[in-house]
Amino acid sequence: MSDHPKSPQPDPARGHTDEIFAEPLANIAGFQFDQKVVDVFPDMIKRSVPGYTTTISMIGDLAQRYAQSNSYCYDLGCSLGAATLAMRHHIRAADCEIIAIDNSEAMIERCRQVMAADSGELPVDLRCQDLQACTIENASVVVLNFTLQFIPREERSALIARIYEGLLPGGVLILSEKVQFENPAHQALMVELHHNFKRANGYSDLEIAQKRSAIENVLIPETLDEHKSRLSEAGFSSADVWFQCFNFASLIAIK
Ligand SMILES: Nc1ncnc2c1ncn2[C@@H]1O[C@H](C[S@+](CC[C@H]([NH3+])C(=O)[O-])CC(=O)[O-])[C@@H](O)[C@H]1O
Ligand SMILES: O=C(O)C(=O)Cc1ccccc1
């Protein structure tokens, strides 16, 4: 019963344990950010992405350093707003506003509850929108925290170019991605270490294998060189890795 003291209403910022791929599935559909995923998302992302918690807290520090007064800070593919909250609690520049965008209605609806329960003072404008359709302007900080990997490859350069155009001089793009490696032995080692990380966090071999099938044609990783070339072609004066754990990395690109 839900009134048992050990079964409280789930905190919207924490949700439930991820058991989506725990039972054998007859056919595995492509991964979607639907209500089922929203309900377990904080648990799923922490147990699946090595360095996720560190990346989020460092985004707060980076935003504090690079946010300019009278500018917008964007969280693109915000999910439940983890990076938005980190920025909201660290930015000190005057008259900043955070614009957080996601195209999953279920994510945005839950994210609204998370923001309402938060006491941060910076205004947050939450938008349910596709990144291909969103305006990016007067920006000092843009965050793409594990989002570009879900955008079709042929659309990535146009999005990065629009971000570059929307950034102020000295503005930054923080780009976190699952990456792949050209050296097959190194790629195999990184995948093995990532799977060990998931196993250590309680996922079974079946869960790991079924999730892998579900994201196969949905999450398309690129190499760090491909990311750096795209950022450089868009005009960024620098683009370098500031954090990496296995095949998960974050870059900072400065305009
Ligand atoms: N075209 C699109 N337009 C808008 N949103 C999109 C699009 N494609 C995917 N998304 C959204 O991008 C998010 C990716 S999760 C980001 C984690 C978050 N940044 C975090 O710091 O916790 C990463 C992961 O689950 O690995 C989902 O919420 C999608 O709905
Ligand atoms: O779970 C994985 O294997 C991943 O690569 C990361 C991930 C995290 C959350 C949603 C989709 C993929």
XYZ file of C-alpha atoms and ligand atoms in Angstrom:
297
model
C 0.000 0.000 0.000
C 1.227 3.454 -0.820
C 0.576 4.745 2.716
C 3.207 2.410 4.162
C 6.038 4.487 5.644
C 8.568 2.616 3.474
C 6.662 3.420 0.243
C 6.383 7.209 0.225
C 5.266 9.163 -2.825
C 8.319 9.290 -5.072
C 10.174 12.585 -4.943
C 9.780 13.918 -8.526
C 13.466 14.824 -8.498
C 14.443 11.209 -7.624
C 11.791 8.924 -9.148
C 11.892 5.126 -9.110
C 14.574 2.495 -9.683
C 15.199 1.748 -13.371
C 13.917 -1.761 -14.157
C 12.791 -1.012 -17.729
C 14.969 -3.699 -19.331
C 15.018 -6.145 -16.389
C 12.679 -8.775 -17.910
C 13.264 -10.449 -21.300
C 11.468 -8.462 -24.031
C 10.117 -10.215 -27.166
C 11.024 -7.267 -29.334
C 12.990 -4.243 -28.274
C 11.623 -0.941 -29.546
C 13.874 2.064 -30.181
C 14.569 4.012 -26.969
C 12.155 6.918 -26.337
C 11.970 9.576 -23.630
C 8.418 8.595 -22.639
C 6.629 8.562 -19.257
C 8.185 5.201 -18.311
C 11.691 6.629 -18.773
C 10.784 9.913 -17.031
C 9.711 7.967 -13.910
C 13.153 6.350 -13.544
C 15.341 8.927 -15.282
C 17.463 10.251 -12.371
C 18.294 6.667 -11.320
C 18.885 5.532 -14.927
C 21.262 8.310 -15.871
C 23.328 8.106 -12.661
C 23.730 4.308 -12.946
C 24.409 4.451 -16.712
C 26.660 7.439 -17.368
C 30.066 7.373 -15.652
C 30.886 10.827 -14.304
C 27.329 12.170 -14.722
C 27.111 13.668 -11.206
C 30.551 15.278 -11.514
C 29.664 16.678 -14.943
C 26.473 18.258 -13.567
C 28.185 19.888 -10.605
C 31.054 21.193 -12.780
C 28.505 22.698 -15.206
C 27.446 24.816 -12.221
C 31.043 25.985 -11.731
C 31.589 26.632 -15.460
C 28.319 28.579 -15.699
C 29.353 30.685 -12.702
C 32.584 31.519 -14.497
C 31.172 32.230 -17.980
C 27.641 33.593 -17.415
C 27.468 37.245 -18.466
C 25.042 39.764 -17.023
C 21.933 40.454 -19.115
C 22.268 37.225 -21.073
C 20.528 33.889 -21.483
C 21.947 30.528 -20.376
C 20.502 27.605 -22.332
C 20.033 23.977 -21.238
C 19.285 22.137 -24.491
C 17.735 18.679 -23.980
C 17.217 19.550 -20.317
C 15.353 16.330 -19.294
C 14.481 16.893 -15.608
C 16.636 19.999 -15.365
C 19.722 18.732 -13.540
C 22.079 21.094 -15.411
C 19.524 23.918 -15.127
C 19.489 23.528 -11.325
C 23.308 23.453 -11.184
C 23.413 26.714 -13.179
C 20.553 28.264 -11.217
C 22.402 27.772 -7.935
C 25.833 28.916 -9.113
C 25.374 31.849 -11.477
C 26.158 35.174 -9.820
C 25.957 37.482 -12.862
C 23.079 39.986 -12.765
C 19.912 39.651 -14.834
C 20.532 36.197 -16.266
C 17.692 33.917 -17.292
C 17.895 30.180 -17.963
C 16.058 28.813 -20.988
C 15.609 25.042 -20.690
C 14.311 23.133 -23.705
C 13.279 19.518 -24.317
C 11.001 17.994 -26.967
C 9.607 15.293 -24.627
C 6.279 16.466 -23.154
C 6.647 13.937 -20.318
C 10.127 15.259 -19.422
C 9.041 18.902 -19.494
C 5.963 18.214 -17.374
C 8.064 16.500 -14.667
C 10.794 19.126 -15.013
C 8.168 21.794 -14.226
C 7.456 20.037 -10.897
C 11.173 19.834 -10.133
C 11.609 23.576 -10.802
C 8.541 24.447 -8.719
C 10.005 22.529 -5.753
C 13.342 24.358 -6.091
C 13.986 27.604 -4.256
C 16.578 29.055 -6.669
C 16.031 32.674 -7.621
C 17.171 32.814 -11.244
C 14.179 32.755 -13.593
C 13.830 29.549 -15.622
C 11.839 29.528 -18.870
C 10.906 25.888 -19.647
C 9.970 25.131 -23.238
C 8.704 21.961 -24.887
C 10.296 22.388 -28.281
C 12.486 20.627 -30.822
C 16.043 21.930 -30.783
C 15.899 22.309 -34.558
C 13.123 24.892 -34.112
C 14.390 26.844 -31.104
C 15.841 30.347 -31.159
C 19.246 30.790 -29.546
C 20.154 34.410 -28.898
C 22.090 36.656 -26.516
C 23.618 33.553 -24.931
C 26.637 33.422 -22.646
C 26.390 29.715 -21.743
C 24.851 26.909 -23.794
C 24.714 23.374 -22.375
C 24.199 20.258 -24.497
C 24.603 17.631 -21.762
C 24.265 14.236 -23.492
C 21.743 15.574 -26.018
C 23.534 16.046 -29.383
C 24.039 12.251 -29.531
C 20.257 11.861 -30.065
C 20.070 14.388 -32.940
C 20.377 12.841 -36.443
C 24.026 13.158 -37.513
C 23.196 15.170 -40.632
C 21.433 17.810 -38.482
C 24.198 18.280 -35.914
C 26.341 20.834 -37.772
C 23.369 23.148 -38.410
C 22.467 23.080 -34.708
C 26.062 23.777 -33.611
C 26.233 26.634 -36.152
C 23.021 28.166 -34.723
C 24.436 27.894 -31.205
C 27.625 29.627 -32.325
C 25.599 32.440 -33.945
C 23.501 32.870 -30.782
C 26.496 33.101 -28.440
C 27.970 36.400 -27.300
C 31.738 36.955 -27.690
C 33.439 34.996 -24.883
C 30.375 32.747 -24.567
C 30.758 28.989 -24.157
C 29.169 25.761 -25.301
C 29.491 22.823 -22.882
C 29.043 19.658 -24.931
C 28.869 16.282 -23.141
C 28.589 13.131 -25.230
C 29.007 9.383 -25.311
C 31.934 9.067 -27.720
C 33.522 6.328 -29.793
C 37.129 5.601 -30.655
C 38.808 4.779 -33.961
C 41.216 2.241 -32.457
C 39.070 -0.951 -32.261
C 40.976 -2.326 -29.256
C 40.523 0.923 -27.317
C 36.841 1.107 -28.337
C 36.323 -2.459 -27.065
C 38.099 -1.634 -23.787
C 35.946 1.487 -23.202
C 32.721 -0.432 -23.911
C 33.832 -3.199 -21.539
C 34.692 -0.692 -18.775
C 31.351 1.075 -19.301
C 29.474 -2.225 -19.039
C 31.454 -3.094 -15.885
C 30.387 0.290 -14.463
C 26.731 -0.537 -15.206
C 27.107 -4.024 -13.689
C 28.686 -2.526 -10.559
C 25.623 -0.242 -10.352
C 23.289 -3.232 -10.247
C 22.316 -3.741 -13.906
C 22.232 -7.379 -15.053
C 23.805 -8.617 -18.294
C 20.259 -8.906 -19.721
C 19.461 -5.277 -18.834
C 22.746 -4.117 -20.348
C 22.185 -6.114 -23.554
C 18.524 -5.057 -24.009
C 19.280 -1.379 -23.339
C 22.163 -1.603 -25.809
C 19.732 -2.822 -28.542
C 17.182 -0.125 -27.668
C 19.691 2.727 -28.059
C 21.566 1.214 -31.036
C 19.958 3.345 -33.772
C 18.887 6.184 -31.474
C 22.072 7.283 -29.689
C 24.779 7.696 -32.338
C 28.207 8.463 -30.824
C 30.962 10.218 -32.764
C 34.698 10.479 -32.112
C 36.225 13.358 -30.156
C 37.968 14.419 -33.397
C 34.608 14.634 -35.187
C 33.209 16.818 -32.394
C 36.283 19.059 -32.334
C 36.263 19.478 -36.152
C 32.572 20.407 -36.169
C 33.094 22.980 -33.376
C 36.100 24.451 -35.131
C 34.225 24.614 -38.483
C 31.375 26.460 -36.748
C 33.903 29.132 -35.726
C 34.703 28.363 -32.074
C 38.178 29.637 -31.220
C 38.855 26.625 -29.003
C 37.209 23.273 -28.258
C 38.816 20.982 -25.702
C 37.909 18.103 -23.422
C 37.625 19.131 -19.763
C 36.243 15.826 -18.413
C 36.246 12.219 -19.531
C 35.429 8.861 -17.964
C 35.737 5.936 -20.394
C 33.522 6.651 -23.450
C 31.737 9.634 -21.883
C 33.357 13.028 -22.364
C 32.589 16.711 -22.031
C 34.076 19.503 -24.116
C 34.112 23.237 -23.642
C 34.052 25.360 -26.793
C 34.726 29.089 -26.458
C 33.539 31.723 -28.944
N 15.433 17.039 -31.057
C 15.359 17.235 -29.739
N 14.889 18.409 -29.243
C 14.800 18.618 -27.913
N 15.157 17.692 -26.983
C 15.622 16.511 -27.435
C 15.751 16.229 -28.814
N 16.248 14.974 -28.953
C 16.410 14.482 -27.705
N 16.039 15.412 -26.789
C 16.056 15.283 -25.321
O 17.389 15.156 -24.921
C 17.425 14.530 -23.634
C 18.620 13.592 -23.578
S 19.066 13.131 -21.931
C 19.799 14.674 -21.413
C 20.189 14.718 -19.978
C 20.128 16.107 -19.373
N 20.721 17.123 -20.248
C 20.789 16.113 -18.023
O 21.820 16.760 -17.886
O 20.241 15.461 -17.108
C 20.496 12.151 -22.119
C 20.346 10.705 -21.937
O 19.230 10.267 -21.576
O 21.373 9.988 -22.164
C 16.069 13.839 -23.451
O 15.345 14.433 -22.398
C 15.376 14.024 -24.796
O 13.972 14.172 -24.697
O 22.749 3.329 -20.777
C 23.634 3.422 -21.629
O 24.213 2.406 -22.052
C 24.057 4.709 -22.159
O 24.812 4.723 -23.061
C 23.595 6.004 -21.571
C 22.166 6.354 -21.637
C 21.594 6.920 -20.509
C 20.255 7.269 -20.519
C 19.494 7.087 -21.664
C 20.076 6.533 -22.806
C 21.419 6.186 -22.792
